[in-house]
mmCIF file of C-alpha atoms in Angstrom:
data_model
loop_
_atom_site.group_PDB
_atom_site.id
_atom_site.type_symbol
_atom_site.label_atom_id
_atom_site.label_comp_id
_atom_site.label_asym_id
_atom_site.label_seq_id
_atom_site.Cartn_x
_atom_site.Cartn_y
_atom_site.Cartn_z
ATOM 1 C CA GLN A 1 93.570 84.275 99.651
ATOM 2 C CA VAL A 2 92.672 82.705 96.319
ATOM 3 C CA TYR A 3 91.752 79.173 95.916
ATOM 4 C CA LEU A 4 91.920 77.008 92.720
ATOM 5 C CA VAL A 5 89.813 73.743 92.734
ATOM 6 C CA GLU A 6 90.364 71.306 89.899
ATOM 7 C CA SER A 7 88.250 68.534 88.639
ATOM 8 C CA GLY A 8 87.932 66.125 85.887
ATOM 9 C CA GLY A 9 90.941 64.028 85.767
ATOM 10 C CA GLY A 10 91.060 60.309 85.398
ATOM 11 C CA THR A 11 92.080 57.280 83.360
ATOM 12 C CA VAL A 12 91.139 56.866 79.736
ATOM 13 C CA GLN A 13 92.349 54.899 76.851
ATOM 14 C CA ALA A 14 94.490 56.415 73.978
ATOM 15 C CA GLY A 15 92.122 58.313 71.634
ATOM 16 C CA GLY A 16 89.692 59.150 74.271
ATOM 17 C CA SER A 17 88.667 62.416 75.764
ATOM 18 C CA LEU A 18 88.636 64.196 79.159
ATOM 19 C CA ARG A 19 87.523 67.598 80.201
ATOM 20 C CA LEU A 20 89.100 69.379 83.177
ATOM 21 C CA SER A 21 87.635 72.152 85.223
ATOM 22 C CA CYS A 22 89.253 74.667 87.467
ATOM 23 C CA SER A 23 87.383 77.131 89.655
ATOM 24 C CA ALA A 24 88.749 80.131 91.374
ATOM 25 C CA SER A 25 87.314 81.348 94.609
ATOM 26 C CA GLY A 26 88.299 84.216 97.040
ATOM 27 C CA SER A 27 88.183 87.854 97.117
ATOM 28 C CA ILE A 28 89.029 88.203 93.584
ATOM 29 C CA PHE A 29 88.726 91.476 91.455
ATOM 30 C CA ARG A 30 90.334 90.282 88.423
ATOM 31 C CA ILE A 31 92.401 87.573 87.003
ATOM 32 C CA ASP A 32 94.494 88.252 83.995
ATOM 33 C CA THR A 33 95.433 84.799 82.806
ATOM 34 C CA MET A 34 94.381 81.206 83.692
ATOM 35 C CA GLY A 35 96.096 78.216 82.404
ATOM 36 C CA TRP A 36 97.040 74.601 82.715
ATOM 37 C CA TYR A 37 100.347 73.060 83.467
ATOM 38 C CA ARG A 38 101.378 69.449 83.530
ATOM 39 C CA GLN A 39 104.244 67.399 85.107
ATOM 40 C CA ALA A 40 104.946 63.830 84.102
ATOM 41 C CA PRO A 41 107.157 61.759 86.407
ATOM 42 C CA GLY A 42 110.725 62.711 86.050
ATOM 43 C CA LYS A 43 109.918 65.866 83.972
ATOM 44 C CA GLN A 44 109.733 69.540 84.694
ATOM 45 C CA ARG A 45 106.313 71.210 84.876
ATOM 46 C CA GLU A 46 105.300 72.524 81.550
ATOM 47 C CA LEU A 47 102.662 74.847 80.106
ATOM 48 C CA VAL A 48 99.886 73.110 78.337
ATOM 49 C CA ALA A 49 97.622 75.996 77.528
ATOM 50 C CA SER A 50 96.610 79.517 78.768
ATOM 51 C CA ILE A 51 93.839 81.891 78.195
ATOM 52 C CA ALA A 52 94.009 85.638 78.993
ATOM 53 C CA ASN A 53 91.171 87.868 80.126
ATOM 54 C CA ASP A 54 90.532 89.063 76.628
ATOM 55 C CA GLY A 55 90.181 85.531 75.431
ATOM 56 C CA ALA A 56 93.652 85.219 73.806
ATOM 57 C CA THR A 57 94.866 81.510 73.885
ATOM 58 C CA ASN A 58 98.257 79.900 73.941
ATOM 59 C CA TYR A 59 99.001 76.076 73.361
ATOM 60 C CA ALA A 60 102.058 73.937 73.702
ATOM 61 C CA ASP A 61 102.905 72.516 70.401
ATOM 62 C CA ALA A 62 102.436 69.059 71.504
ATOM 63 C CA VAL A 63 98.717 69.592 72.234
ATOM 64 C CA LYS A 64 97.709 72.111 69.328
ATOM 65 C CA GLY A 65 94.763 70.667 67.572
ATOM 66 C CA ARG A 66 93.892 68.358 70.222
ATOM 67 C CA PHE A 67 93.301 70.458 73.332
ATOM 68 C CA THR A 68 91.042 73.442 73.673
ATOM 69 C CA ILE A 69 91.138 75.844 76.613
ATOM 70 C CA SER A 70 87.999 77.957 77.427
ATOM 71 C CA GLN A 71 86.754 80.061 80.405
ATOM 72 C CA ASP A 72 83.625 81.327 82.031
ATOM 73 C CA GLY A 73 84.776 84.781 83.287
ATOM 74 C CA ALA A 74 81.549 85.225 85.443
ATOM 75 C CA LYS A 75 82.211 81.836 87.154
ATOM 76 C CA LYS A 76 86.050 82.482 87.213
ATOM 77 C CA THR A 77 86.243 79.050 85.716
ATOM 78 C CA VAL A 78 88.586 77.643 83.218
ATOM 79 C CA TYR A 79 88.223 74.302 81.187
ATOM 80 C CA LEU A 80 90.537 72.210 79.262
ATOM 81 C CA GLN A 81 88.995 70.063 76.736
ATOM 82 C CA MET A 82 91.350 67.234 75.889
ATOM 83 C CA ASN A 83 90.667 65.023 72.770
ATOM 84 C CA THR A 84 92.580 62.383 71.000
ATOM 85 C CA LEU A 85 94.689 61.645 74.119
ATOM 86 C CA LYS A 86 97.943 60.061 73.930
ATOM 87 C CA PRO A 87 99.889 57.960 76.479
ATOM 88 C CA GLU A 88 102.400 60.918 76.574
ATOM 89 C CA ASP A 89 99.835 63.056 77.863
ATOM 90 C CA THR A 90 99.809 61.301 81.170
ATOM 91 C CA ALA A 91 100.645 63.602 83.996
ATOM 92 C CA ILE A 92 99.355 65.572 86.881
ATOM 93 C CA TYR A 93 97.512 68.559 85.460
ATOM 94 C CA TYR A 94 97.823 71.809 87.472
ATOM 95 C CA CYS A 95 95.537 74.856 87.153
ATOM 96 C CA ASN A 96 97.308 78.195 87.410
ATOM 97 C CA ALA A 97 95.832 81.771 87.967
ATOM 98 C CA ASP A 98 98.258 84.452 87.254
ATOM 99 C CA ARG A 99 98.261 88.195 87.914
ATOM 100 C CA ILE A 100 95.294 88.072 90.424
ATOM 101 C CA ILE A 101 94.116 91.400 91.679
ATOM 102 C CA THR A 102 92.270 90.895 95.005
ATOM 103 C CA THR A 103 89.412 93.263 96.135
ATOM 104 C CA ALA A 104 91.361 94.009 99.204
ATOM 105 C CA GLN A 105 94.280 95.204 96.971
ATOM 106 C CA VAL A 106 91.974 97.513 95.100
ATOM 107 C CA MET A 107 90.357 98.943 98.100
ATOM 108 C CA SER A 108 93.852 99.608 99.841
ATOM 109 C CA GLY A 109 95.139 101.050 96.463
ATOM 110 C CA LYS A 110 98.144 98.817 96.895
ATOM 111 C CA ILE A 111 98.150 96.585 93.853
ATOM 112 C CA SER A 112 100.480 93.526 93.939
ATOM 113 C CA PRO A 113 99.364 90.772 91.550
ATOM 114 C CA LEU A 114 99.315 87.363 92.947
ATOM 115 C CA SER A 115 99.723 83.805 91.462
ATOM 116 C CA SER A 116 97.979 80.702 92.581
ATOM 117 C CA TRP A 117 98.115 77.001 91.820
ATOM 118 C CA GLY A 118 95.574 74.226 92.267
ATOM 119 C CA GLN A 119 96.327 71.009 93.995
ATOM 120 C CA GLY A 120 96.601 68.967 90.674
ATOM 121 C CA THR A 121 94.534 66.408 89.004
ATOM 122 C CA GLN A 122 95.902 63.102 87.702
ATOM 123 C CA VAL A 123 95.415 62.253 84.028
ATOM 124 C CA THR A 124 96.485 58.709 82.757
ATOM 125 C CA VAL A 125 96.129 57.703 79.277
ATOM 126 C CA SER A 126 96.478 53.867 78.791
ATOM 127 C CA SER A 127 97.827 52.534 75.392
#
């Protein structure tokens, strides 16, 4: 099992900043990509930003220049620094870890990459 625990959500005024953190735990050998998604009321979940094992990043157009994703590989933690927040950034933010290889898979020789989601953290931006 792989668990993702998020923190850092809250309420902030427009123009403010928040920093989200997500830590992965469990018998993890490697995680290829970690990212943040968000889901606003009545809307589909959408990618906000992702970061690959090699440090390559990807951002949604709506957050480019305002949000920065980073990672601490040793701690298996990913961060999302959110600046110049707008009311339309209000959503539940979910952490995702994709293409997870567990130590059990490596030991057995049977590799079957997993995906895991965090429980979500609420971000509310007031106007």
